[in-house]
Short mmCIF file of C-alpha atoms in Angstrom, two decimals:
data_model
loop_
_atom_site.label_atom_id
_atom_site.label_comp_id
_atom_site.label_asym_id
_atom_site.label_seq_id
_atom_site.Cartn_x
_atom_site.Cartn_y
_atom_site.Cartn_z
CA MET A 1 -0.07 -0.12 0.17
CA GLN A 2 1.38 3.55 -0.82
CA ASP A 3 1.91 6.40 1.62
CA ASP A 4 -1.49 8.15 -0.12
CA GLU A 5 -3.67 5.30 0.29
CA ILE A 6 -2.46 4.81 3.77
CA MET A 7 -3.32 8.88 4.76
CA ILE A 8 -6.49 8.13 2.94
CA GLY A 9 -7.46 4.89 5.57
CA ASP A 10 -6.03 6.78 8.08
CA ARG A 11 -8.34 9.54 8.31
CA HIS A 12 -11.61 7.60 7.52
CA PHE A 13 -11.30 5.52 10.42
CA ILE A 14 -9.70 8.27 12.27
CA THR A 15 -13.50 10.23 11.30
CA ILE A 16 -15.41 6.94 12.83
CA ALA A 17 -13.32 7.39 16.16
CA LEU A 18 -14.22 11.41 15.69
CA GLU A 19 -18.11 9.90 15.84
CA GLU A 20 -17.40 8.23 18.82
CA ALA A 21 -15.82 11.05 20.02
CA GLU A 22 -19.29 12.89 19.56
CA MET A 23 -20.85 9.78 21.19
CA ALA A 24 -18.72 10.12 24.56
CA TYR A 25 -19.41 14.34 24.68
CA GLU A 26 -23.30 13.57 23.93
CA ARG A 27 -23.16 11.40 27.79
CA GLY A 28 -20.76 13.98 29.34
CA GLU A 29 -17.67 11.79 29.01
CA VAL A 30 -14.47 12.58 28.51
CA PRO A 31 -14.89 13.01 24.09
CA VAL A 32 -12.56 10.36 22.92
CA GLY A 33 -12.93 7.89 20.63
CA ALA A 34 -11.07 4.65 19.29
CA VAL A 35 -11.49 1.96 16.50
CA ILE A 36 -9.53 -0.87 15.71
CA THR A 37 -8.88 -2.73 12.57
CA LEU A 38 -7.15 -5.60 11.23
CA GLY A 39 -6.83 -5.48 7.38
CA GLY A 40 -9.13 -2.35 6.73
CA ASP A 41 -11.89 -4.38 8.64
CA ILE A 42 -13.45 -2.74 11.91
CA LEU A 43 -13.08 -5.25 15.01
CA ALA A 44 -14.01 -2.77 17.46
CA LYS A 45 -15.21 0.61 18.13
CA ALA A 46 -15.40 2.73 21.38
CA HIS A 47 -15.65 6.21 23.23
CA ASN A 48 -14.46 7.08 26.73
CA SER A 49 -16.77 5.33 29.75
CA SER A 50 -15.08 5.92 32.75
CA ILE A 51 -18.14 7.93 34.63
CA LEU A 52 -20.58 5.76 33.02
CA MET A 53 -19.36 3.15 34.31
CA GLU A 54 -17.75 4.17 37.18
CA ASP A 55 -14.26 2.79 35.99
CA PRO A 56 -11.50 4.87 35.47
CA THR A 57 -10.13 2.57 33.10
CA ALA A 58 -13.00 2.95 30.74
CA HIS A 59 -10.62 4.66 28.37
CA ALA A 60 -11.99 4.58 24.92
CA GLU A 61 -8.65 2.20 23.90
CA ILE A 62 -9.26 -0.21 26.86
CA MET A 63 -12.92 -0.24 25.67
CA ALA A 64 -11.67 -1.22 21.77
CA ILE A 65 -8.92 -3.50 22.81
CA ARG A 66 -11.43 -5.69 25.37
CA ARG A 67 -14.37 -5.45 22.26
CA ALA A 68 -11.92 -6.72 19.64
CA GLY A 69 -10.03 -9.57 21.91
CA ALA A 70 -13.40 -10.48 22.66
CA ARG A 71 -14.06 -11.13 19.21
CA VAL A 72 -11.00 -12.46 18.13
CA GLY A 73 -10.99 -14.91 20.78
CA ASN A 74 -7.35 -13.30 21.94
CA TYR A 75 -6.05 -11.12 23.88
CA ARG A 76 -3.24 -10.43 21.38
CA LEU A 77 -4.23 -8.01 18.24
CA LEU A 78 -1.00 -9.32 16.42
CA GLY A 79 -1.40 -7.59 12.94
CA THR A 80 -3.98 -4.69 14.15
CA THR A 81 -3.81 -1.02 14.45
CA LEU A 82 -5.57 1.20 16.83
CA TYR A 83 -7.20 4.53 15.91
CA VAL A 84 -7.95 7.00 18.42
CA THR A 85 -8.57 10.94 18.74
CA ILE A 86 -5.89 11.66 21.10
CA GLU A 87 -2.77 10.33 21.78
CA PRO A 88 -3.00 7.52 24.46
CA CYS A 89 -2.33 7.98 27.90
CA ILE A 90 0.49 6.09 29.94
CA MET A 91 -2.24 3.37 30.75
CA CYS A 92 -3.49 2.84 27.92
CA ALA A 93 0.15 2.72 26.19
CA GLY A 94 0.50 -0.36 28.14
CA ALA A 95 -2.26 -1.62 27.23
CA ILE A 96 -1.69 -1.82 23.59
CA ILE A 97 2.15 -2.90 24.26
CA GLN A 98 0.24 -5.79 25.99
CA ALA A 99 -2.12 -6.52 23.31
CA ARG A 100 0.78 -6.48 20.78
CA ILE A 101 -1.01 -3.90 18.62
CA SER A 102 1.11 -2.83 15.51
CA ARG A 103 0.72 -0.03 15.13
CA VAL A 104 -1.21 3.66 16.54
CA VAL A 105 -2.69 5.98 14.46
CA PHE A 106 -3.77 9.71 16.88
CA GLY A 107 -5.75 12.52 16.46
CA ALA A 108 -4.34 15.47 18.74
CA PRO A 109 -1.29 15.57 21.48
CA ASP A 110 -1.92 15.13 24.65
CA PRO A 111 0.29 17.82 26.24
CA LYS A 112 -1.46 17.00 29.78
CA ASN A 113 -1.14 12.88 29.73
CA GLY A 114 0.02 11.95 26.37
CA ALA A 115 1.99 8.65 26.54
CA VAL A 116 3.76 8.26 23.40
CA THR A 117 5.08 11.62 22.17
CA SER A 118 4.07 14.00 24.26
CA LEU A 119 5.00 13.69 28.19
CA TYR A 120 6.73 10.34 27.48
CA ASN A 121 7.88 8.07 24.30
CA VAL A 122 6.59 4.71 25.99
CA PHE A 123 6.92 3.55 22.70
CA ASP A 124 10.52 4.28 22.14
CA ASP A 125 12.20 2.35 24.82
CA LYS A 126 13.42 -0.74 23.43
CA ARG A 127 13.32 -2.58 26.59
CA LEU A 128 10.19 -3.55 26.05
CA ASN A 129 8.86 -7.03 23.61
CA HIS A 130 6.93 -5.09 21.27
CA SER A 131 7.03 -1.98 19.58
CA VAL A 132 4.53 -0.18 18.43
CA GLU A 133 4.64 2.01 15.00
CA VAL A 134 3.19 5.44 15.56
CA THR A 135 1.47 8.04 13.04
CA GLY A 136 0.38 11.39 14.55
CA GLY A 137 -1.81 14.51 14.24
CA VAL A 138 -4.28 12.75 11.86
CA LEU A 139 -7.04 15.04 11.64
CA LYS A 140 -5.58 16.78 14.48
CA LYS A 141 -7.91 20.17 14.35
CA LYS A 142 -10.76 18.13 14.57
CA CYS A 143 -9.95 16.08 17.15
CA GLY A 144 -8.37 18.81 19.40
CA GLU A 145 -11.72 20.69 18.63
CA ILE A 146 -14.23 18.43 20.15
CA ILE A 147 -12.08 17.82 23.47
CA SER A 148 -11.38 21.95 24.09
CA ARG A 149 -14.60 22.46 23.12
CA PHE A 150 -15.82 19.54 26.10
CA PHE A 151 -13.50 21.80 28.41
CA GLN A 152 -14.38 25.12 27.80
CA GLU A 153 -17.63 24.17 28.57
CA LYS A 154 -16.97 22.15 31.56
CA ARG A 155 -15.13 25.28 32.85
CA VAL A 156 -17.56 27.97 31.97
CA MET A 157 -20.42 25.72 33.98
CA SER A 158 -18.22 25.60 37.06
CA THR A 159 -17.95 29.12 37.05
CA SER A 160 -21.79 29.69 36.46
#
C-alpha cells in the first residue's frame, strides 16, 4: 500500500473514531473515540465510558481493546491498528503493548497526559518486548477541537 492510500485510510478511521468521541461528548464523558482494525476491517469501536461505568480504566482505547479481543477470541491483537482521537495516556500505552497492537494512529497530541510523543515516549523504549509504529496528527485540528470545546464548556459551567 502506498503512503497516499495509508493516509486516506487513516483519515477514514479517525473520522469514525471522532463519531465515537461525539457519542462520549453527548454523554458528558471526556470525548475520546477509538477504532481497532485488522486488514482494513473494523474489529471494534469505543468511546470513553469512565463516568458511566464508574471505572477509571474505561478509556476508549481500553474499551476497544477489550471488544476486539473478545471478537477475535484472543487478548493478542497482532497485526491490528488502533485509531484514537487523542494521544494515548500511559495506562492505554501499556495496554496497547500488552495487546501487541502493531500500529497506533492518533489525532491530537495530549500535552498533559500523552505517553506516546508528548510527556513520554513509551513505545520508543527498546527494553520492551513489543514495538509499536506510531502516526500522529491525523485530523489533528478536528480531534483537538472536540476536546477543547468539552473542557471549555466544563470551565464555563463550573464558574456559573
